[in-house]
PDB file of C-alpha atoms in Angstrom:
ATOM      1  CA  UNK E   1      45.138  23.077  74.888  1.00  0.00           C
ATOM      2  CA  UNK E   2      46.365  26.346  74.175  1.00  0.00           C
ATOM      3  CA  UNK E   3      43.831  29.750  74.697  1.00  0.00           C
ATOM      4  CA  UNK E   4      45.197  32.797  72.768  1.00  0.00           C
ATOM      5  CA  UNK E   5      43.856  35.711  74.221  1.00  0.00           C
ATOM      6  CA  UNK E   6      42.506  34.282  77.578  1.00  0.00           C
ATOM      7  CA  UNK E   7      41.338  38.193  78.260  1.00  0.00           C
ATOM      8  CA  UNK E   8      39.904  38.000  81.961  1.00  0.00           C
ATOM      9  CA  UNK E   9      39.992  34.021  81.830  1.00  0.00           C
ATOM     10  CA  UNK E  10      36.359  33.377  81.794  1.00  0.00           C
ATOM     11  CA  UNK E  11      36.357  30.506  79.647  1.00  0.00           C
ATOM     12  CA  UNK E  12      39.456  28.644  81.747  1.00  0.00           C
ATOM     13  CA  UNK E  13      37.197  26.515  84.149  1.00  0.00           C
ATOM     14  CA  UNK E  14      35.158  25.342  81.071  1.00  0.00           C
ATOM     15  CA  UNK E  15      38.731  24.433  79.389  1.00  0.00           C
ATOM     16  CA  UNK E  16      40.210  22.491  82.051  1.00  0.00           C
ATOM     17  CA  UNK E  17      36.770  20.779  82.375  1.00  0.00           C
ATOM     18  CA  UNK E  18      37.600  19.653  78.707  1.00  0.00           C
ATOM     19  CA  UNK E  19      41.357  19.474  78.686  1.00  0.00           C
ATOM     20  CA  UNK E  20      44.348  17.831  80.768  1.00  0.00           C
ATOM     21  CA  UNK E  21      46.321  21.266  80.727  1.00  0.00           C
ATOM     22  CA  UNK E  22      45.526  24.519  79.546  1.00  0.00           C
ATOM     23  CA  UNK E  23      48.364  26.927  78.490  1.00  0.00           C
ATOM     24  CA  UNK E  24      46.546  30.293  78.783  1.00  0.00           C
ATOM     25  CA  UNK E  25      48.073  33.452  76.732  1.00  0.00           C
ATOM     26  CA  UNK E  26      47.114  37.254  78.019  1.00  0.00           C
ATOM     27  CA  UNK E  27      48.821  39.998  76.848  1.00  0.00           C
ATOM     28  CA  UNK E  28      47.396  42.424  78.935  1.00  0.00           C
ATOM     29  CA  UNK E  29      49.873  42.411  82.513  1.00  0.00           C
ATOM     30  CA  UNK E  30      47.068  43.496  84.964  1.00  0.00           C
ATOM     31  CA  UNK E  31      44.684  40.464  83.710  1.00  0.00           C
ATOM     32  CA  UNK E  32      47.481  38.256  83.499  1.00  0.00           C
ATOM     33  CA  UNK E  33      48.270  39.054  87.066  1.00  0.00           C
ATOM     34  CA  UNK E  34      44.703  38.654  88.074  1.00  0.00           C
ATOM     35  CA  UNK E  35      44.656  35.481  86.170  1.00  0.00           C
ATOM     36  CA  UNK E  36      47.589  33.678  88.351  1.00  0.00           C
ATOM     37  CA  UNK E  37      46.041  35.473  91.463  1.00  0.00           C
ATOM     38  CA  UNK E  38      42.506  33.673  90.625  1.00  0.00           C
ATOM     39  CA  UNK E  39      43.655  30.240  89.469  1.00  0.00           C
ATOM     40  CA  UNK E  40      46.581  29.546  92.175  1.00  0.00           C
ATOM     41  CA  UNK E  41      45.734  25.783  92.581  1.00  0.00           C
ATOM     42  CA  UNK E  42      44.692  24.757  89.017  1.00  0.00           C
ATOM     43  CA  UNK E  43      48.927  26.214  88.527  1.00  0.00           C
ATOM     44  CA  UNK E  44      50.042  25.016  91.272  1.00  0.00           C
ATOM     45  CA  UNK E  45      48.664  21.291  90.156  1.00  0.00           C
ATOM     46  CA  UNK E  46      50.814  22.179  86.121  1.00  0.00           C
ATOM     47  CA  UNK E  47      47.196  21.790  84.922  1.00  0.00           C
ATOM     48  CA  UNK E  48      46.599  25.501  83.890  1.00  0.00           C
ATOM     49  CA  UNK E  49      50.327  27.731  82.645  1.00  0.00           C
ATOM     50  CA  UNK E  50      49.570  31.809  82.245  1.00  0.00           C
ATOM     51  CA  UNK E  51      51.848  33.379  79.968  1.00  0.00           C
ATOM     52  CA  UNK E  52      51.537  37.179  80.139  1.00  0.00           C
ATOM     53  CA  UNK E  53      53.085  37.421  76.232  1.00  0.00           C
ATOM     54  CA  UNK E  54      51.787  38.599  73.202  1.00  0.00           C
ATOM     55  CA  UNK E  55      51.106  35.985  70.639  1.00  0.00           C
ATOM     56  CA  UNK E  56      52.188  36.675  67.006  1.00  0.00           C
ATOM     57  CA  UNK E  57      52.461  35.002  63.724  1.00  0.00           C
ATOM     58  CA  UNK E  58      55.907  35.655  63.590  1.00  0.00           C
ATOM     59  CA  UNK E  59      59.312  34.636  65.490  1.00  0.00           C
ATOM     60  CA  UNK E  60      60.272  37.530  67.737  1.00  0.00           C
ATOM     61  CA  UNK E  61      62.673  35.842  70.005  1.00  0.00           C
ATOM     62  CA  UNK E  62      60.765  36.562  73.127  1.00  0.00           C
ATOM     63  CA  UNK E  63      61.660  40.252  72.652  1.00  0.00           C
ATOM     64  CA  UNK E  64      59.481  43.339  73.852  1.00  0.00           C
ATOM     65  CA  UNK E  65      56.555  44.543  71.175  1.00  0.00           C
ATOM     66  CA  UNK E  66      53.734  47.750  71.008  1.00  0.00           C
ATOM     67  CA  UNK E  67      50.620  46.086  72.422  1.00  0.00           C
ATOM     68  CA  UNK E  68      47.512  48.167  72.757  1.00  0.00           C
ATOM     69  CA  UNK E  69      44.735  47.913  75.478  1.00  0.00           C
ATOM     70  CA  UNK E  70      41.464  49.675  75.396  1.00  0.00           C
ATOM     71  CA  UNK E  71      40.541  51.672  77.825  1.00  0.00           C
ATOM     72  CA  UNK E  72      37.008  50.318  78.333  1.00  0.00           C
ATOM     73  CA  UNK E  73      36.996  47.211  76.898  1.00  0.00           C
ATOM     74  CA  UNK E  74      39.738  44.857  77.551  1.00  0.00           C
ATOM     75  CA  UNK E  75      38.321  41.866  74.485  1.00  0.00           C
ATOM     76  CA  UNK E  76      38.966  44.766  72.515  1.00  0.00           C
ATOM     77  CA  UNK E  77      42.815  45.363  72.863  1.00  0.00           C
ATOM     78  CA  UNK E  78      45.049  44.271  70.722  1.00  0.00           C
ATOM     79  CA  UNK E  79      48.859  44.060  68.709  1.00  0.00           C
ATOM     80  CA  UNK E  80      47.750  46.165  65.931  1.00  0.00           C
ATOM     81  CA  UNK E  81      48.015  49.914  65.568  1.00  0.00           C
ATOM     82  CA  UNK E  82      44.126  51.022  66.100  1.00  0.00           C
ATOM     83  CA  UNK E  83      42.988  52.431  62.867  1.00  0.00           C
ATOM     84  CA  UNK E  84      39.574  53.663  64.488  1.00  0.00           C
ATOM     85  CA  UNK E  85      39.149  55.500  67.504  1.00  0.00           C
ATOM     86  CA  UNK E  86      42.611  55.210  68.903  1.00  0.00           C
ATOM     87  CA  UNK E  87      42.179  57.570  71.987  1.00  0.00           C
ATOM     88  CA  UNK E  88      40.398  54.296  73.628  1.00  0.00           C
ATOM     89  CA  UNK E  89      43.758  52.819  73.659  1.00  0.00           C
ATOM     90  CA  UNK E  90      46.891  52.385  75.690  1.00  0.00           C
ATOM     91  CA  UNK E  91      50.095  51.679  73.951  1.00  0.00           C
ATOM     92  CA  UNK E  92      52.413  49.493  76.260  1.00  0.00           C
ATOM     93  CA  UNK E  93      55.492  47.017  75.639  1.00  0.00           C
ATOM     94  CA  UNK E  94      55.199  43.348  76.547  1.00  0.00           C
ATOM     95  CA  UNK E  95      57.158  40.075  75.503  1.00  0.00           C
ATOM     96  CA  UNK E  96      56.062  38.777  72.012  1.00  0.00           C
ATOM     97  CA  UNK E  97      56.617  34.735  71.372  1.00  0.00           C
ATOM     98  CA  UNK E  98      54.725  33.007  68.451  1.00  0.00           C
ATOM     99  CA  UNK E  99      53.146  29.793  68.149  1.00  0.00           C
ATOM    100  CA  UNK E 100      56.522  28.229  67.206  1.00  0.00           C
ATOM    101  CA  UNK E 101      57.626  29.626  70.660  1.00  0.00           C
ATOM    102  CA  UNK E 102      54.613  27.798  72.486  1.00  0.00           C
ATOM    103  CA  UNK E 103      55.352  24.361  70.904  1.00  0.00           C
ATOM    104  CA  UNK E 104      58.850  24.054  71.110  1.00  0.00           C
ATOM    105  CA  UNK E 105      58.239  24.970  75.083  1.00  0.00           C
ATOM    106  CA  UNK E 106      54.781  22.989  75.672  1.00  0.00           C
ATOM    107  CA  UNK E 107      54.396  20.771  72.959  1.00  0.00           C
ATOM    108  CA  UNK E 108      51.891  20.331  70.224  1.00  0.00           C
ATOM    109  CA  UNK E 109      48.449  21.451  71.547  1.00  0.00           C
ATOM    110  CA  UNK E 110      45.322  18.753  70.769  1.00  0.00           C
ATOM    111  CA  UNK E 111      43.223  22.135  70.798  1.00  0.00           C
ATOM    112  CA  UNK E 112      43.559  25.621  70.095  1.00  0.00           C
ATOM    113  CA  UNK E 113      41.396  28.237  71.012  1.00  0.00           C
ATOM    114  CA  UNK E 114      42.340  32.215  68.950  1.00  0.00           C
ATOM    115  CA  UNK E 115      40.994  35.252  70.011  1.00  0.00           C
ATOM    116  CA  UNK E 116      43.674  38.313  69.163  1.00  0.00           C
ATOM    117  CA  UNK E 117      41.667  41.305  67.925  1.00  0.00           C
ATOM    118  CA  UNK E 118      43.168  41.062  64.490  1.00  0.00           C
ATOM    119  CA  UNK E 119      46.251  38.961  65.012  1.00  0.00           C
ATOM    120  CA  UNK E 120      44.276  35.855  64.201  1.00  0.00           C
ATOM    121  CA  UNK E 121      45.137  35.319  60.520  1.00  0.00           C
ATOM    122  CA  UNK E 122      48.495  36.088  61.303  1.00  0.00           C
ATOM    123  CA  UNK E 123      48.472  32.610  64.071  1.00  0.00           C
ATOM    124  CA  UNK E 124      46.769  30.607  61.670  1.00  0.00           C
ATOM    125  CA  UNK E 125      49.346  30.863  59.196  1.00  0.00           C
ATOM    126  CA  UNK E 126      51.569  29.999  61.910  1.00  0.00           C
ATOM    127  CA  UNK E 127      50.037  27.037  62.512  1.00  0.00           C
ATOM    128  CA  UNK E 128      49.983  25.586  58.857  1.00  0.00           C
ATOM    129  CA  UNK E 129      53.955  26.314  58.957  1.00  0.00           C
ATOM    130  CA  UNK E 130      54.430  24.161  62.345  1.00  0.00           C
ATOM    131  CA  UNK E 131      52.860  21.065  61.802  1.00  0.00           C
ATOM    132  CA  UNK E 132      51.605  18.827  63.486  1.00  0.00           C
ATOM    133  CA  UNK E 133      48.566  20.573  63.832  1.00  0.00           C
ATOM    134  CA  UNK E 134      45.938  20.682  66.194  1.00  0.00           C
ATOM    135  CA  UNK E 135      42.845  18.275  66.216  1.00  0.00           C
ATOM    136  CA  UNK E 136      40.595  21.214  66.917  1.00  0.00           C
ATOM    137  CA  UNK E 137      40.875  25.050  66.141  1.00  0.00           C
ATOM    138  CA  UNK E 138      38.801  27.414  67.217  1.00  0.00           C
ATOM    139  CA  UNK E 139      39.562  31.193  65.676  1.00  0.00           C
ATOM    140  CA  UNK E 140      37.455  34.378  66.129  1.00  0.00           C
ATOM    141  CA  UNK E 141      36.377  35.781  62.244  1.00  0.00           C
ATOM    142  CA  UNK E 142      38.272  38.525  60.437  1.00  0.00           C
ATOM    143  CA  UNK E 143      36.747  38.142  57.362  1.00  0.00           C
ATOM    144  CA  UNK E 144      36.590  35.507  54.037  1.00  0.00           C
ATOM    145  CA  UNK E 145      40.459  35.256  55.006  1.00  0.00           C
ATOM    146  CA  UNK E 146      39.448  33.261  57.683  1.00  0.00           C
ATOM    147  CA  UNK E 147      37.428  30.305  56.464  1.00  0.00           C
ATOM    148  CA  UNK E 148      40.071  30.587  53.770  1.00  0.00           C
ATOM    149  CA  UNK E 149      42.933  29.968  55.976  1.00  0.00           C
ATOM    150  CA  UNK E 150      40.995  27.606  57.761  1.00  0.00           C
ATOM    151  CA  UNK E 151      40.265  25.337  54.639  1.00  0.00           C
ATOM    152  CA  UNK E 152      43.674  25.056  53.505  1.00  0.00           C
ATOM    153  CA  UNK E 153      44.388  22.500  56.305  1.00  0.00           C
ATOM    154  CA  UNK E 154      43.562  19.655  54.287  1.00  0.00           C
ATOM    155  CA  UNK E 155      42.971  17.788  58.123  1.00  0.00           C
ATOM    156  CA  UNK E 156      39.881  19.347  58.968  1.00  0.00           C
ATOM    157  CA  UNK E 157      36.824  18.223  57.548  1.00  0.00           C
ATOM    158  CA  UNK E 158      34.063  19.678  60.038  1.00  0.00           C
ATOM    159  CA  UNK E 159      33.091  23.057  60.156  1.00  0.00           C
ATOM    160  CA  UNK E 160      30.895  24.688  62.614  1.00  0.00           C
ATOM    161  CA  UNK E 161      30.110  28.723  63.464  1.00  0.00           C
ATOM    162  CA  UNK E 162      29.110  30.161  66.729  1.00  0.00           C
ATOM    163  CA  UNK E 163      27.648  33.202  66.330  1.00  0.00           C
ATOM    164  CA  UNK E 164      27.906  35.784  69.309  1.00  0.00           C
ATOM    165  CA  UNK E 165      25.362  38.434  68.287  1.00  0.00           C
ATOM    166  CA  UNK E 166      22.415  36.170  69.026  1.00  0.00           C
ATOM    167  CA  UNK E 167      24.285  34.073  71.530  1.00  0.00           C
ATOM    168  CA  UNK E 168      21.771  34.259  74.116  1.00  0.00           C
ATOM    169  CA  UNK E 169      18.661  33.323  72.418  1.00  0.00           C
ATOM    170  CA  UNK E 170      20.892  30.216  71.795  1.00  0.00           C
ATOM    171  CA  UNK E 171      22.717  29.197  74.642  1.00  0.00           C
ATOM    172  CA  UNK E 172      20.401  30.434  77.606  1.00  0.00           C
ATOM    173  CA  UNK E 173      23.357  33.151  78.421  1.00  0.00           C
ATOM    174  CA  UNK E 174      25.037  36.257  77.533  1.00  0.00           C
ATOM    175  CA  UNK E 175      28.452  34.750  76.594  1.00  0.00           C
ATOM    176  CA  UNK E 176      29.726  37.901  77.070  1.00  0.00           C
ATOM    177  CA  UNK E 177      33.961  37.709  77.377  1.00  0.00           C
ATOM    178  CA  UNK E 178      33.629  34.002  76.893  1.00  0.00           C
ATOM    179  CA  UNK E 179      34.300  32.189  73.323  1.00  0.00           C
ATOM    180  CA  UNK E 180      31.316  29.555  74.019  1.00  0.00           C
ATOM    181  CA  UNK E 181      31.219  26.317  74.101  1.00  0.00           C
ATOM    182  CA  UNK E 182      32.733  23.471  71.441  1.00  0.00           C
ATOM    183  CA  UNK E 183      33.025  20.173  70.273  1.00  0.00           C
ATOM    184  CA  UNK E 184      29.897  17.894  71.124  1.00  0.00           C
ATOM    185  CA  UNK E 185      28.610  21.142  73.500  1.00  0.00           C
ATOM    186  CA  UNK E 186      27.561  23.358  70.138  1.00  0.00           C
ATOM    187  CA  UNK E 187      24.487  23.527  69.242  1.00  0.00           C
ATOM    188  CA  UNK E 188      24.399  24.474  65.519  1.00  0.00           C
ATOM    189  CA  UNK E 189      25.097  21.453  63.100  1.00  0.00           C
ATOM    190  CA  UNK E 190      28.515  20.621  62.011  1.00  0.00           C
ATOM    191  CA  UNK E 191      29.053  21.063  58.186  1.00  0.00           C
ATOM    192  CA  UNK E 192      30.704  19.509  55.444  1.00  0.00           C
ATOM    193  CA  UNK E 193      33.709  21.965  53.584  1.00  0.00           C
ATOM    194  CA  UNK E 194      30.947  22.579  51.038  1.00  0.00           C
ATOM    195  CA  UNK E 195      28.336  23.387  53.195  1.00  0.00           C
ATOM    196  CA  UNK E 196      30.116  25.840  55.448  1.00  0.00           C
ATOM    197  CA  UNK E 197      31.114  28.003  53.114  1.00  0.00           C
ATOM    198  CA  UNK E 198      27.181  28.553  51.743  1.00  0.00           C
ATOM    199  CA  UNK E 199      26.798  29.326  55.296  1.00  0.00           C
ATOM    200  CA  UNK E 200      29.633  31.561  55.434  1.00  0.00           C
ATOM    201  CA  UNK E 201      28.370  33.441  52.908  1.00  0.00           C
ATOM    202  CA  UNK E 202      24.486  34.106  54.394  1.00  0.00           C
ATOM    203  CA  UNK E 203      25.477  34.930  57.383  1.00  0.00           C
ATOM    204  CA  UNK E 204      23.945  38.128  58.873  1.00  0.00           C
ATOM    205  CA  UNK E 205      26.241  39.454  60.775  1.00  0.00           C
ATOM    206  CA  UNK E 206      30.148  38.905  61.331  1.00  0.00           C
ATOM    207  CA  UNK E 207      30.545  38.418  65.103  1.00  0.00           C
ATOM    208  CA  UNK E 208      31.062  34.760  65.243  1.00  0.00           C
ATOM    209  CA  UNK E 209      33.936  32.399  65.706  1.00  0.00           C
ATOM    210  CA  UNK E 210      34.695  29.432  63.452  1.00  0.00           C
ATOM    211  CA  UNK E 211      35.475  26.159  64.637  1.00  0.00           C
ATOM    212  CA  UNK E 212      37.518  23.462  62.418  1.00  0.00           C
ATOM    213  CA  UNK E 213      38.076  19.854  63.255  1.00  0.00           C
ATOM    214  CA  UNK E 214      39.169  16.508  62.480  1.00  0.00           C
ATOM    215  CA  UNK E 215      36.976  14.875  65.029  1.00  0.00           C
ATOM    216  CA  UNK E 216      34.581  12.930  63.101  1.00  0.00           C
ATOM    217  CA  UNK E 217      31.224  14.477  64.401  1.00  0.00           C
ATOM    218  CA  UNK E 218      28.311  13.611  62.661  1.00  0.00           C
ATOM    219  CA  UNK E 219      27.451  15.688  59.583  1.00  0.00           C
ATOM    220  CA  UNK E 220      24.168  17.427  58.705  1.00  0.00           C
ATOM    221  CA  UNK E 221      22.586  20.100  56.466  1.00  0.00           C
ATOM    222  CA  UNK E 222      22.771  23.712  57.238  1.00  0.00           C
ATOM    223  CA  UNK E 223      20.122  25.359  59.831  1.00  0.00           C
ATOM    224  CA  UNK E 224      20.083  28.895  59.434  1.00  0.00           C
ATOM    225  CA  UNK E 225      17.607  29.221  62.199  1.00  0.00           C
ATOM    226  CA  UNK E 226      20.641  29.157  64.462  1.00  0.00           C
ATOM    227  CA  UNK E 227      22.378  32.621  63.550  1.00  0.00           C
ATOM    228  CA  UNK E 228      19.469  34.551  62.764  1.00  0.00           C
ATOM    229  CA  UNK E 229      19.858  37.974  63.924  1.00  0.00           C
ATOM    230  CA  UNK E 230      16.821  40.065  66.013  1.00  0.00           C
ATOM    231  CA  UNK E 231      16.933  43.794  65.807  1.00  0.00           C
ATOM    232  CA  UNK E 232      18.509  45.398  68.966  1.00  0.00           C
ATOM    233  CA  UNK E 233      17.429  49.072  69.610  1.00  0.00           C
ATOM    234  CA  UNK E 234      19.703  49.412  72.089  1.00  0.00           C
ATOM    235  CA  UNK E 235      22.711  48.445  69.904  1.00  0.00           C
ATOM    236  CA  UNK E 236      21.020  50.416  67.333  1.00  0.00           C
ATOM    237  CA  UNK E 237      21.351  53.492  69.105  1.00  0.00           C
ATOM    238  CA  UNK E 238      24.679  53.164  70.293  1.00  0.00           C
ATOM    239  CA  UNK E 239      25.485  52.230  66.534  1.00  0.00           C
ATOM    240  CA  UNK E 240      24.910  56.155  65.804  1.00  0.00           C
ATOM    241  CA  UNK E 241      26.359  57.892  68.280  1.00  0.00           C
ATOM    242  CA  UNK E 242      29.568  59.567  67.483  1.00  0.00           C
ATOM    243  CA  UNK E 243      32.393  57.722  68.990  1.00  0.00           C
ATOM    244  CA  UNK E 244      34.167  60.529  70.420  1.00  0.00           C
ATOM    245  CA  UNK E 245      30.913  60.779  72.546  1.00  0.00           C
ATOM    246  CA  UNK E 246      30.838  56.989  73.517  1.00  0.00           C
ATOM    247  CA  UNK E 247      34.192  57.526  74.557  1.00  0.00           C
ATOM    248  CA  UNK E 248      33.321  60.524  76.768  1.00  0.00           C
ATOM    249  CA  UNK E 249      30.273  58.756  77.992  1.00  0.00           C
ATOM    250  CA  UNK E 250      32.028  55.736  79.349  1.00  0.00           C
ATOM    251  CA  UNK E 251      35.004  57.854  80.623  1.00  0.00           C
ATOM    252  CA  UNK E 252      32.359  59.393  82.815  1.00  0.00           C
ATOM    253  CA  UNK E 253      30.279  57.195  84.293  1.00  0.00           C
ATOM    254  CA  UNK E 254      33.968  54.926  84.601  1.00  0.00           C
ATOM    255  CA  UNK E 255      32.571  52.264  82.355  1.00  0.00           C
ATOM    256  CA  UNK E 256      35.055  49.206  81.875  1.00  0.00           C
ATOM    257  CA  UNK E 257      34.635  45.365  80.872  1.00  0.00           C
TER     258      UNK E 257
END
């Protein structure tokens, strides 16, 4: 299984509970560290692999790159130049490698997990140009793009959408720096091609992943009860404050996550 964007590694325990090894991507150095620090013995045993590189859609022949981390909020950094807010970010130089990289060192994943803060599209092409591809593929949404990309793999034929905004009323907990659960473990029903784009298109809100698979789970109708969306005063409020005030805020009361 490959996880790309492991960010502070949260959902590794759940992935080796799932997966014979786990090849775990992190851009960021200082998580990456605290990664290997935290999960000696599952590397020591070959079952878990950190790579501290930044995964791209293209071939960059393991050569340095501009990476950018937020300040406050590492799920938030990312390869692209920030169009909003960019004095919440940190511009360092890391070792790029793309998917193709991965594969030709580790194989052909069964399952891949994509979380890259805007990079995503740019992997999933990668993966329809190096087949064989995965049984399972789990990719964070960036838009129609997405289910787009995702449907041209003529291989997957359920769909299924975890949405993160009402996570908790769902799951029992806050899911907060973790990509959820999958497979068998989701909740909401798994859709036909047809059906998952009506979903797509009535969904309330666009923090969710989408999850495409092979894996013949059994098919159902829609239930929109699963991503409906509760107002949230506190979001609300943080919605309209300026961001250069956010920013200051959290700079002084030293907020990070």
């Amino acid at each position: 299984m490959f996880d790309l964007g492991a960010n502070k590694g949260k959902n590794i325990p759940y992935y080796l509970s799932k997966a014979a090894t786990v090849v775990a991507v992190e851009a960021n150095p200082v998580l990456a560290k605290a990664l290997a620090n935290q999960y000696q013995k599952e590397i020591q045993s070959g079952r878990l692999i950190i790579e501290n590189k930044c995964i791209t859609g293209q071939n960059v022949d393991e050569k340095e790159i501009e990476f950018y981390i937020h300040r406050y909020h590492s799920g938030l950094s990312t390869l692209n130049v920030p169009k909003n807010n960019s004095y919440d970010y940190k511009k360092i130089r890391v070792i790029g490698c793309s998917f193709k990289d991965l594969i030709t060192t580790y194989g052909a994943p069964d399952m891949v997990k994509i979380d890259l803060e805007g990079a995503d599209l740019n992997v999933l092409e990668s993966i329809h140009q190096n087949p064989p591809f995965p049984d399972y593929i789990s990719v964070e949404n960036c838009g129609p793009e997405t289910l787009n990309n995702l449907l041209k793999f003529n291989k997957y034929s359920r769909f299924n959408i975890v949405s993160f905004y009402n996570f908790k009323s769902v799951y029992g907990y806050t899911g907060i720096d973790t990509a959820g659960p999958f497979g068998a473990d989701i909740k909401s029903p798994w859709l036909s091609r047809e059906k998952i784009i009506e979903v797509f298109d009535q969904m309330p809100d666009p923090w969710f992943d989408i999850h495409a698979t092979s894996i013949n789970f059994p098919l159902h109708m829609p239930d929109l009860n699963f991503y409906q969306k509760k107002i949230n005063l506190l979001l609300w409020l943080k919605s309209i404050l300026p961001n250069p005030l956010k920013s200051l805020i959290k700079k002084i009361i030293g907020f990070s996550r």
